[in-house]
Coordinates of C-alpha atoms and ligand atoms in Angstrom, one line a residue:
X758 CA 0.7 25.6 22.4
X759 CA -0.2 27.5 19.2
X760 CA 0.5 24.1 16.4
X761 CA 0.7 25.0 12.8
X762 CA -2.9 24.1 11.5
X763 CA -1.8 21.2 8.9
X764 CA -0.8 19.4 12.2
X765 CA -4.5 20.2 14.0
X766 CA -5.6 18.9 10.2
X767 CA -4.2 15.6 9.7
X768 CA -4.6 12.6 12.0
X769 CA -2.3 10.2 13.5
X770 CA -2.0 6.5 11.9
X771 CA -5.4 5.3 12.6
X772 CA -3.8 1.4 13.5
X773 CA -2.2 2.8 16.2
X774 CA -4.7 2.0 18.9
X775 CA -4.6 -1.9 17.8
X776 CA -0.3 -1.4 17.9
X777 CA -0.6 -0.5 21.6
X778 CA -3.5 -3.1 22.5
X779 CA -0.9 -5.6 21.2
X780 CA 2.3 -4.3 22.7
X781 CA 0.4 -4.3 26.3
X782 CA -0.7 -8.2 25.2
X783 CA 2.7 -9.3 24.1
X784 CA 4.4 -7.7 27.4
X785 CA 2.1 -9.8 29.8
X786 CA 3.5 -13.3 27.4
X787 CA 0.5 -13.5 25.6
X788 CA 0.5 -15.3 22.4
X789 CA -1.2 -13.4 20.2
X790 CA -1.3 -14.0 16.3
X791 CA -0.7 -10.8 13.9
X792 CA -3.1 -10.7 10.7
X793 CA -1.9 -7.0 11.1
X794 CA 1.5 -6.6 9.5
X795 CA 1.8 -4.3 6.6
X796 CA 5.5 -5.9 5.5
X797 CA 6.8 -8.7 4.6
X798 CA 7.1 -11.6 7.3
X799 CA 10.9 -12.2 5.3
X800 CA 14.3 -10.5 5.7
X801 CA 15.9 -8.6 3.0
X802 CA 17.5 -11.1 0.9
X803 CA 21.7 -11.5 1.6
X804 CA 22.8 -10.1 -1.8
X805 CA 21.0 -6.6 -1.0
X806 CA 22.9 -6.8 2.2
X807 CA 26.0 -7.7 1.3
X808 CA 26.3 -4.3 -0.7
X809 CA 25.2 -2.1 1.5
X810 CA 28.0 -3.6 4.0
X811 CA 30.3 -3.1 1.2
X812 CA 29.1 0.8 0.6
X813 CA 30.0 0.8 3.9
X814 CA 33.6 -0.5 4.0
X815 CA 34.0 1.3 0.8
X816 CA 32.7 4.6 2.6
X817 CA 30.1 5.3 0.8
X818 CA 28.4 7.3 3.8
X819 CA 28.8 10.8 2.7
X820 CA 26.2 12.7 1.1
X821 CA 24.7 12.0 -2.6
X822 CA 22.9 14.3 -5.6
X823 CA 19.5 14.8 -4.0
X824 CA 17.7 12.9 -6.7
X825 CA 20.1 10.0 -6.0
X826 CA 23.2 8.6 -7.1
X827 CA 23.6 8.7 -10.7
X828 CA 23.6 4.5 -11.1
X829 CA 20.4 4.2 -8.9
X830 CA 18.3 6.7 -11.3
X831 CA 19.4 5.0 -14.2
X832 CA 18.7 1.4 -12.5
X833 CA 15.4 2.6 -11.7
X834 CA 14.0 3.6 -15.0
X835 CA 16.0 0.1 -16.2
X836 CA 14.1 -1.7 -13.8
X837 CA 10.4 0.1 -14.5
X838 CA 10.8 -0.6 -18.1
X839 CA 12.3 -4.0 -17.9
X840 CA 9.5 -5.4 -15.7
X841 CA 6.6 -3.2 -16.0
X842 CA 6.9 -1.7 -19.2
X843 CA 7.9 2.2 -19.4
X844 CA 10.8 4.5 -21.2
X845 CA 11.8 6.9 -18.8
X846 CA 15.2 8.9 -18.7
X847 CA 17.8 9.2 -15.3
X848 CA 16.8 12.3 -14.6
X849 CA 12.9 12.2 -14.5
X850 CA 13.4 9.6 -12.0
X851 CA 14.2 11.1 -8.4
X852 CA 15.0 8.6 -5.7
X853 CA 12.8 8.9 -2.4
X854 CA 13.3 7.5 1.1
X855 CA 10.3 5.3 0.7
X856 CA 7.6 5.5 -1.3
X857 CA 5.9 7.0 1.1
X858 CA 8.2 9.9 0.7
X859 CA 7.6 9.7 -2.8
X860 CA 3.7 10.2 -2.5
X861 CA 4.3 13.5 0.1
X862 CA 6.8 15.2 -2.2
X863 CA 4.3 14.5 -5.2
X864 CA 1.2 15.6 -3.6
X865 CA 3.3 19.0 -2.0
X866 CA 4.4 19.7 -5.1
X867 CA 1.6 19.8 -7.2
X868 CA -1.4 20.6 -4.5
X869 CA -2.5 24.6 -3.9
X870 CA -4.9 25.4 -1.3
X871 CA -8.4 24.1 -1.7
X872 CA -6.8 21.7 -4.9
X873 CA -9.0 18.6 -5.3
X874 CA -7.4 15.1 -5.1
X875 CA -9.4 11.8 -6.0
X876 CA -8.9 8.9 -3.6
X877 CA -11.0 6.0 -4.5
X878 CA -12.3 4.0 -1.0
X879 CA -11.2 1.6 0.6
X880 CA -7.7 3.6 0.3
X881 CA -4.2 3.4 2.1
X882 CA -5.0 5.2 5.5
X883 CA -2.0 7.8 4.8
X884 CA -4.0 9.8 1.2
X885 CA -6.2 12.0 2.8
X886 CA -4.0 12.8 5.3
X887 CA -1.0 13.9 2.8
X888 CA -3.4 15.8 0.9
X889 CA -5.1 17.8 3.8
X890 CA -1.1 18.8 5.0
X891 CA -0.5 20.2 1.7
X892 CA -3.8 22.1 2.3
X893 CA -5.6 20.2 -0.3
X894 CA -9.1 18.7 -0.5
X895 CA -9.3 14.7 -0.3
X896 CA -12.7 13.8 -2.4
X897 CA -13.3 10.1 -1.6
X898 CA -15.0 8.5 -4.3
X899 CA -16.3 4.6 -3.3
X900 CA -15.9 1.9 -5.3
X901 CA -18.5 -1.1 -5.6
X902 CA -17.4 -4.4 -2.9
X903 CA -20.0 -6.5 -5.6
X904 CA -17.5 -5.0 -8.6
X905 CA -14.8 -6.3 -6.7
X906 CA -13.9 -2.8 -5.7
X907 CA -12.5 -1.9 -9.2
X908 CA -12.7 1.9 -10.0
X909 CA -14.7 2.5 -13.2
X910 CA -13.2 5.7 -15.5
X911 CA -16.7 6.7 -15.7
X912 CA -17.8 7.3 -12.2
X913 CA -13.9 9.2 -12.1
X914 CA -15.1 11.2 -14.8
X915 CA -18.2 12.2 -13.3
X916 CA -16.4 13.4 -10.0
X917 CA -13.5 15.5 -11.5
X918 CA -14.1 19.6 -11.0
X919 CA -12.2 22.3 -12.4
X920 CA -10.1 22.0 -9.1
X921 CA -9.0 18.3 -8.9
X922 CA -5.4 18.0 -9.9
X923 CA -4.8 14.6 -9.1
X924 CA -6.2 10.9 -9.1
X925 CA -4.8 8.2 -6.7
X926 CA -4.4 4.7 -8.3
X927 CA -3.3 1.9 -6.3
X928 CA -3.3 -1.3 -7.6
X929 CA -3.1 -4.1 -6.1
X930 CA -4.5 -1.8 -3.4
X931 CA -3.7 -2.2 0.1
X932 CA -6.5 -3.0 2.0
X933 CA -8.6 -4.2 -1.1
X934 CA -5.8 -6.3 -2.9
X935 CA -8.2 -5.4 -6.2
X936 CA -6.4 -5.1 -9.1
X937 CA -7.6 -2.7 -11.8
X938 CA -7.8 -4.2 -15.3
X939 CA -5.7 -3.0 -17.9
X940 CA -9.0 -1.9 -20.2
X941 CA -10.0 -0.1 -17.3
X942 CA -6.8 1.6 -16.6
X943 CA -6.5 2.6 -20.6
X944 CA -10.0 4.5 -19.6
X945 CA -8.8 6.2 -16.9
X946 CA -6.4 7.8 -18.7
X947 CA -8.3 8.9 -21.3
X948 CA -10.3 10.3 -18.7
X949 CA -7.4 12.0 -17.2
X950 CA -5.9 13.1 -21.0
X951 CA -9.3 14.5 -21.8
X952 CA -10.0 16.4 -18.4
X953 CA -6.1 17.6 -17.9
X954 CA -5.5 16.1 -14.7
X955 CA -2.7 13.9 -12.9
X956 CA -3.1 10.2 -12.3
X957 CA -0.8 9.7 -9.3
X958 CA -0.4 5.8 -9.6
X959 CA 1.2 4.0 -6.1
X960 CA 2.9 0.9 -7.4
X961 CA 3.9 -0.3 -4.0
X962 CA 2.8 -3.8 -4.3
X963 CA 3.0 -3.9 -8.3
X964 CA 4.9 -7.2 -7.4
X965 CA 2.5 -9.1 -5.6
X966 CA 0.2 -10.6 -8.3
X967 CA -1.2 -13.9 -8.5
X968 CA -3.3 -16.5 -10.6
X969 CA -3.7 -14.6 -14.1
X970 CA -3.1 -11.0 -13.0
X971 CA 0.5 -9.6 -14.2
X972 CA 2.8 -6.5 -12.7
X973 CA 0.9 -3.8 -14.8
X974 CA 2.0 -0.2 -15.1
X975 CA -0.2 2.9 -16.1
X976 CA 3.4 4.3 -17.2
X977 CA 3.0 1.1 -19.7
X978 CA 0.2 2.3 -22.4
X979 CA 0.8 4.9 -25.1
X980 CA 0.5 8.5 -24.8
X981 CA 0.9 7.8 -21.1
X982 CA 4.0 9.8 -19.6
X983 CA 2.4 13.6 -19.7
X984 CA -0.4 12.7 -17.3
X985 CA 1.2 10.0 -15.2
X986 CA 3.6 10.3 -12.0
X987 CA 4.5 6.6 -10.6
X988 CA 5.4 6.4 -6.6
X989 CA 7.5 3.2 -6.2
X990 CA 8.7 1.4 -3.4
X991 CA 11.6 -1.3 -2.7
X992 CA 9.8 -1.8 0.8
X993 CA 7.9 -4.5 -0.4
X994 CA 9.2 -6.2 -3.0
X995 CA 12.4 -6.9 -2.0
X996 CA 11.2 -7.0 2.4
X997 CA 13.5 -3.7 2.1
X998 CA 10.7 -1.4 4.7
X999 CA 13.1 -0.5 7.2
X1000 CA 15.6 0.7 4.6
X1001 CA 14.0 3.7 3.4
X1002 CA 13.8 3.3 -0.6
X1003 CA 11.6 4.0 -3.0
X1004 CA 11.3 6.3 -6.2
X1005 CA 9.6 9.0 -8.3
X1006 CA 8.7 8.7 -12.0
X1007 CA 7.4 11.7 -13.7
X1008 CA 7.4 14.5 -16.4
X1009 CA 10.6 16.6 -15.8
X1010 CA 9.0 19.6 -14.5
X1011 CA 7.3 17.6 -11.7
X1012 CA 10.2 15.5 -11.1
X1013 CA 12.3 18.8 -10.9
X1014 CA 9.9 20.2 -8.2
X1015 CA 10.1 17.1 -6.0
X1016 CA 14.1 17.4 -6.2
X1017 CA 13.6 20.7 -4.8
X1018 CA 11.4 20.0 -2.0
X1019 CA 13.4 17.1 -1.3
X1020 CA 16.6 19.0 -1.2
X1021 CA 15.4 21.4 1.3
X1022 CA 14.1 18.7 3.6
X1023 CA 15.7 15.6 3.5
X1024 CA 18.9 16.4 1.3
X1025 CA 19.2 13.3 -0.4
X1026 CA 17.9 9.4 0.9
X1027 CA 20.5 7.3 3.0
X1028 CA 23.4 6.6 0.8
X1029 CA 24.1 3.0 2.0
X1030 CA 20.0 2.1 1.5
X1031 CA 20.5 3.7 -2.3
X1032 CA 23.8 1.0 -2.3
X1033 CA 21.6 -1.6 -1.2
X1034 CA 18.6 -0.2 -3.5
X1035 CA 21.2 -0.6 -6.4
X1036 CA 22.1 -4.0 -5.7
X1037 CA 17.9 -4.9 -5.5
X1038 CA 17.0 -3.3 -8.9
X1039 CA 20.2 -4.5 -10.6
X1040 CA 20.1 -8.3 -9.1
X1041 CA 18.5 -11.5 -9.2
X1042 CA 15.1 -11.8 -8.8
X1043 CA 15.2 -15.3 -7.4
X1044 CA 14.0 -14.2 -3.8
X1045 CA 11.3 -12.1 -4.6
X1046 CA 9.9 -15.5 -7.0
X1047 CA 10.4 -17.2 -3.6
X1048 CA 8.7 -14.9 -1.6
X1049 CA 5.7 -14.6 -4.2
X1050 CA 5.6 -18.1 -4.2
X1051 CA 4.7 -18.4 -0.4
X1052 CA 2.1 -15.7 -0.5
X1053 CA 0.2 -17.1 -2.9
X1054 CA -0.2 -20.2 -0.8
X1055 CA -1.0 -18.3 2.1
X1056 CA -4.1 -16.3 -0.2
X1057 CA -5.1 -18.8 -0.8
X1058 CA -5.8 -21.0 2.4
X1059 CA -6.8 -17.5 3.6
X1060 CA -9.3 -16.8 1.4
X1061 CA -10.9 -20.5 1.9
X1062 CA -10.5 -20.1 5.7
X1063 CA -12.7 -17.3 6.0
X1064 CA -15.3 -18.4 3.3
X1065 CA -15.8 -21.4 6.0
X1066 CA -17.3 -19.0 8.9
X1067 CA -21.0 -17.9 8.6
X1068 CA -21.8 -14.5 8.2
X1069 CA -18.1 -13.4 6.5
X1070 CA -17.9 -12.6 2.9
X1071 CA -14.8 -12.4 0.9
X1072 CA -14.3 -11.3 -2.9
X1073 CA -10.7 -13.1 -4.0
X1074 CA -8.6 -10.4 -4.9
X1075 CA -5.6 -10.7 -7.3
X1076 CA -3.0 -8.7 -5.5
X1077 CA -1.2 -7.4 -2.7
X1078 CA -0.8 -9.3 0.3
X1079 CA -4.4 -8.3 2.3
X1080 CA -8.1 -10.2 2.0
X1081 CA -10.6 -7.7 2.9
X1082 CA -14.2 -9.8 4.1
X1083 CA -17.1 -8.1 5.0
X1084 CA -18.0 -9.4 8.4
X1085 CA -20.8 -7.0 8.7
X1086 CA -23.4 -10.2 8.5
X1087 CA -21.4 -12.6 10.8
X1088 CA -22.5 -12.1 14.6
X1089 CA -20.3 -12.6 17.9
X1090 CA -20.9 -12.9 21.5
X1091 CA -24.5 -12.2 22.7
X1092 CA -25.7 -12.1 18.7
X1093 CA -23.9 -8.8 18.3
X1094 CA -23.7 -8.1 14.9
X1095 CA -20.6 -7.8 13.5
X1096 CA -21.0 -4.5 11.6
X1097 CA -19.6 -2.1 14.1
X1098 CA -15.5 -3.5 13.0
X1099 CA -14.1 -0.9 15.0
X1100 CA -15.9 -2.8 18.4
X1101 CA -15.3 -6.3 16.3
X1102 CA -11.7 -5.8 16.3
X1103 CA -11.0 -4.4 19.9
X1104 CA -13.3 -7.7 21.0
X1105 CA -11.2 -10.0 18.7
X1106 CA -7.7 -8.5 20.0
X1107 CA -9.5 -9.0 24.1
X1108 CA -11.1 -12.4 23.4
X1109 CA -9.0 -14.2 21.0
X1110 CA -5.7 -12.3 20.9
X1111 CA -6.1 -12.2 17.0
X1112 CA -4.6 -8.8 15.7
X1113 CA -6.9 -7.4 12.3
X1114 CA -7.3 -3.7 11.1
X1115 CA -10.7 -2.4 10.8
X1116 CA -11.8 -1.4 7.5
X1117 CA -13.0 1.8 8.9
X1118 CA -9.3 3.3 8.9
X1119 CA -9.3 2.9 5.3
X1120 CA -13.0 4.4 4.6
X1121 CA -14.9 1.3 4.6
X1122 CA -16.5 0.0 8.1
X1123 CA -18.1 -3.5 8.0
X1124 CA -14.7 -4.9 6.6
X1125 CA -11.3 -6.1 8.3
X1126 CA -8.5 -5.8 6.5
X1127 CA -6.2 -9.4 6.9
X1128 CA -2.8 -9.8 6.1
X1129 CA -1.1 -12.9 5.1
X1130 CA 2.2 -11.7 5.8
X1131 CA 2.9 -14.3 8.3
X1132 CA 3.7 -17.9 8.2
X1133 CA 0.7 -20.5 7.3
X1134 CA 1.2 -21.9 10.7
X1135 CA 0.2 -18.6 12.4
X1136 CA -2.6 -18.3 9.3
X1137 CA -4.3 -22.0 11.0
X1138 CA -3.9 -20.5 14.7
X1139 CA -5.4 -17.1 13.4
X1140 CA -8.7 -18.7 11.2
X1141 CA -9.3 -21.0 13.8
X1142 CA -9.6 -17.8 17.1
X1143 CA -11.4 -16.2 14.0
X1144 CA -13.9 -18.9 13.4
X1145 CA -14.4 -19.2 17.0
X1146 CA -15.5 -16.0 17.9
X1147 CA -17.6 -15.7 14.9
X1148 CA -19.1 -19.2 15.1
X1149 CA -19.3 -18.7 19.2
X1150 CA -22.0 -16.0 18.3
X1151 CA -25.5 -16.3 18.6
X1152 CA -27.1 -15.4 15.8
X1153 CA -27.4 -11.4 15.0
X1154 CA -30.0 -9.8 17.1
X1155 CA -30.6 -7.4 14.2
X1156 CA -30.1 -7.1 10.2
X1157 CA -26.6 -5.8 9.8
X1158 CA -25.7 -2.7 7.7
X1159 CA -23.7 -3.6 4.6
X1160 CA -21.7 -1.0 3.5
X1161 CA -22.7 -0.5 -0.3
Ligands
LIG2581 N1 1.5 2.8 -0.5 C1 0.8 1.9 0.1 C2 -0.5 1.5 -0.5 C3 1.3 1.2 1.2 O1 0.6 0.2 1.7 C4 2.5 1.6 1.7 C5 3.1 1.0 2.9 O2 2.4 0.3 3.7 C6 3.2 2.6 1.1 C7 2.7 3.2 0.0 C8 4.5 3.1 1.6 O3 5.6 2.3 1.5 P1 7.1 2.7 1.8 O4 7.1 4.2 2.2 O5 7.6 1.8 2.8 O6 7.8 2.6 0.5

């Protein structure tokens, strides 16, 4: 059959291949542990359930405004400014299922054919994809593992042609967890002011800080709004993924465009999530403390867990809830070197039943991305199958390419 060619363009989710390894583990009753899971390991809290059972009983299950009911907008841009510093109005906020959603309709809106977007590596698997469907050109810009992967507004500077329309900015970034300093974030847009382009900043995780770092926005500094469109997300901070929530901030002409495109494909998001969305943004944020509370426990032992096994190397980043180690000079089996993480992370799944995603679905091979979205018991199980297929290893036959 004759596809359109955005579908021959884009890829499937490269993770999966490690799902379906899994699945086929877990349906023989093998106990395998999950450093895999891009969510939350914690159910929504009761509050944000209790109102979407009452939007139910009150019957609030016809459609809404495309954008979003009028209260969530206007809790949105409350919330934004309240906790991470902006001054938007209602209606430059649309509300997105997910902000996934949010990212597509962004990226589709502003993106021609041949249009260059900047994603800095290691980035969230779904960017270049996104960007080749809306027949753009993903230019993947790597950022230095010995900087602690922190872009720099110069080397941005130096990449930006008269066709890129957007930068991606992540942060914390999922798989790195880096977050980018606000200094350097004042650079980059200066950068973006001075060469008139978009920074597309994905606040997904803009929760999940620990030790010194703060919930930072871009949307925050001065002089800000004209070149900056924020993607949000309830997923995450409030364990809401299933629900389908998340929201657009942006200059009314953009956010006008991504009404339209979302009101010829989707209509408008679920009315009960945007109930429950409502009761998230407007209510106490006792649980997510909670939460944040745990997973900064869990980084912790994580991060010192993986520091003990020879070979694996891994910078202590401030946010999100991933470690990313370089494993590419720790050696398994036979002294096979553990560079190739693709092969490392098949063998780990077959040998110790331990779930990891390799960094090379997110541009950067030689690196797992690890999730501590799972309880510290399952962390202990999990270091120690680690450790012992590392530490089981002879040493590496031959030096080990480190990604640079
Ligand atoms: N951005 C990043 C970096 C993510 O990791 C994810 C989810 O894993 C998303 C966006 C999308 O989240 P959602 O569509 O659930 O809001």
């Amino acid at each position: 059959m004759q596809l359109a060619d955005r579908v021959n363009r884009i890829q499937p989710s490269a993770t999966l291949a490690v799902f379906n390894a899994k699945e086929k583990l877990l349906a023989q009753g093998i106990d395998v542990v999950d450093f895999g899971p891009g969510e939350p390991d914690f159910p929504t809290p009761d509050h944000i359930k209790r109102a979407a059972i009452r939007a139910i009983e009150e019957n609030k299950t016809k459609y809404t405004p495309s954008g979003g009911v009028m209260p969530l907008r206007q809790a949105a841009v409350e919330w934004h400014s309240k906790y991470l510093g902006s001054s938007y109005a209602p209606k430059e906020c649309v509300i997105n299922s997910g902000g996934k959603h949010s990212l597509f309709n962004v990226i589709h809106a502003l993106i021609n054919s041949g249009g260059e977007v900047l994603i800095l590596a290691p980035y969230w698997v779904s960017y270049p994809e996104m960007v080749k469907c809306a027949d753009g050109n993903p230019v993947i810009l790597d950022t230095d593992p010995e900087d602690g992967f922190v872009p720099r507004a110069s080397q941005i500077e130096k990449a930006i042609t008269p066709r890129t329309k957007i930068l991606i900015v992540n942060s914390p970034a999922n798989p790195s967890g880096t977050v980018i300093p606000e200094e350097e974030f004042a650079a980059i847009l200066e950068v973006a002011k001075k060469r008139n382009i978009f920074v597309l900043s994905d606040e997904c995780y803009s929760h999940f800080v620990y030790g010194k770092a703060r919930p930072f926005s871009i949307a925050s500094l001065p002089g800000a709004k004209s070149n900056v469109i924020i993607s949000a997300s309830l997923s995450k901070t409030f364990c809401m993924t299933g629900w389908r929530m998340g929201y657009t901030l942006a200059p009314q002409e953009i956010s006008d465009a991504v009404l339209k495109l979302q009101s010829q494909s989707i209509s408008n998001p679920t009315s009960i999530a945007q109930y429950a969305a409502l009761e998230a943004l407007r209510g106490s944020m006792e649980s997510v403390e909670q939460m944040l509370t745990q997973f900064s426990r869990r980084r912790r032992r994580m991060i010192d867990g993986l520091r003990e096994i020879p070979g694996v190397t891994c910078h202590e980043p401030e946010g999100s809830f991933y470690v990313f180690p370089n494993v590419s000079g720790a050696s398994y089996g036979d002294g096979i070197p553990g560079a190739d993480t693709l092969q490392v992370t098949k063998e780990l799944l077959e040998r110790e039943h331990l779930v990891v995603i390799p960094g090379d679905a997110f541009g950067a091979p030689g690196y797992l991305r690890i999730s501590y979205a799972t309880s510290m018991e399952r962390i202990e199980e999990g270091l120690l199958r680690l450790g012992r297929f590392f530490r089981a290893g002879k040493p590496a036959t031959s030096t080990a390419a480190t990604r640079g």
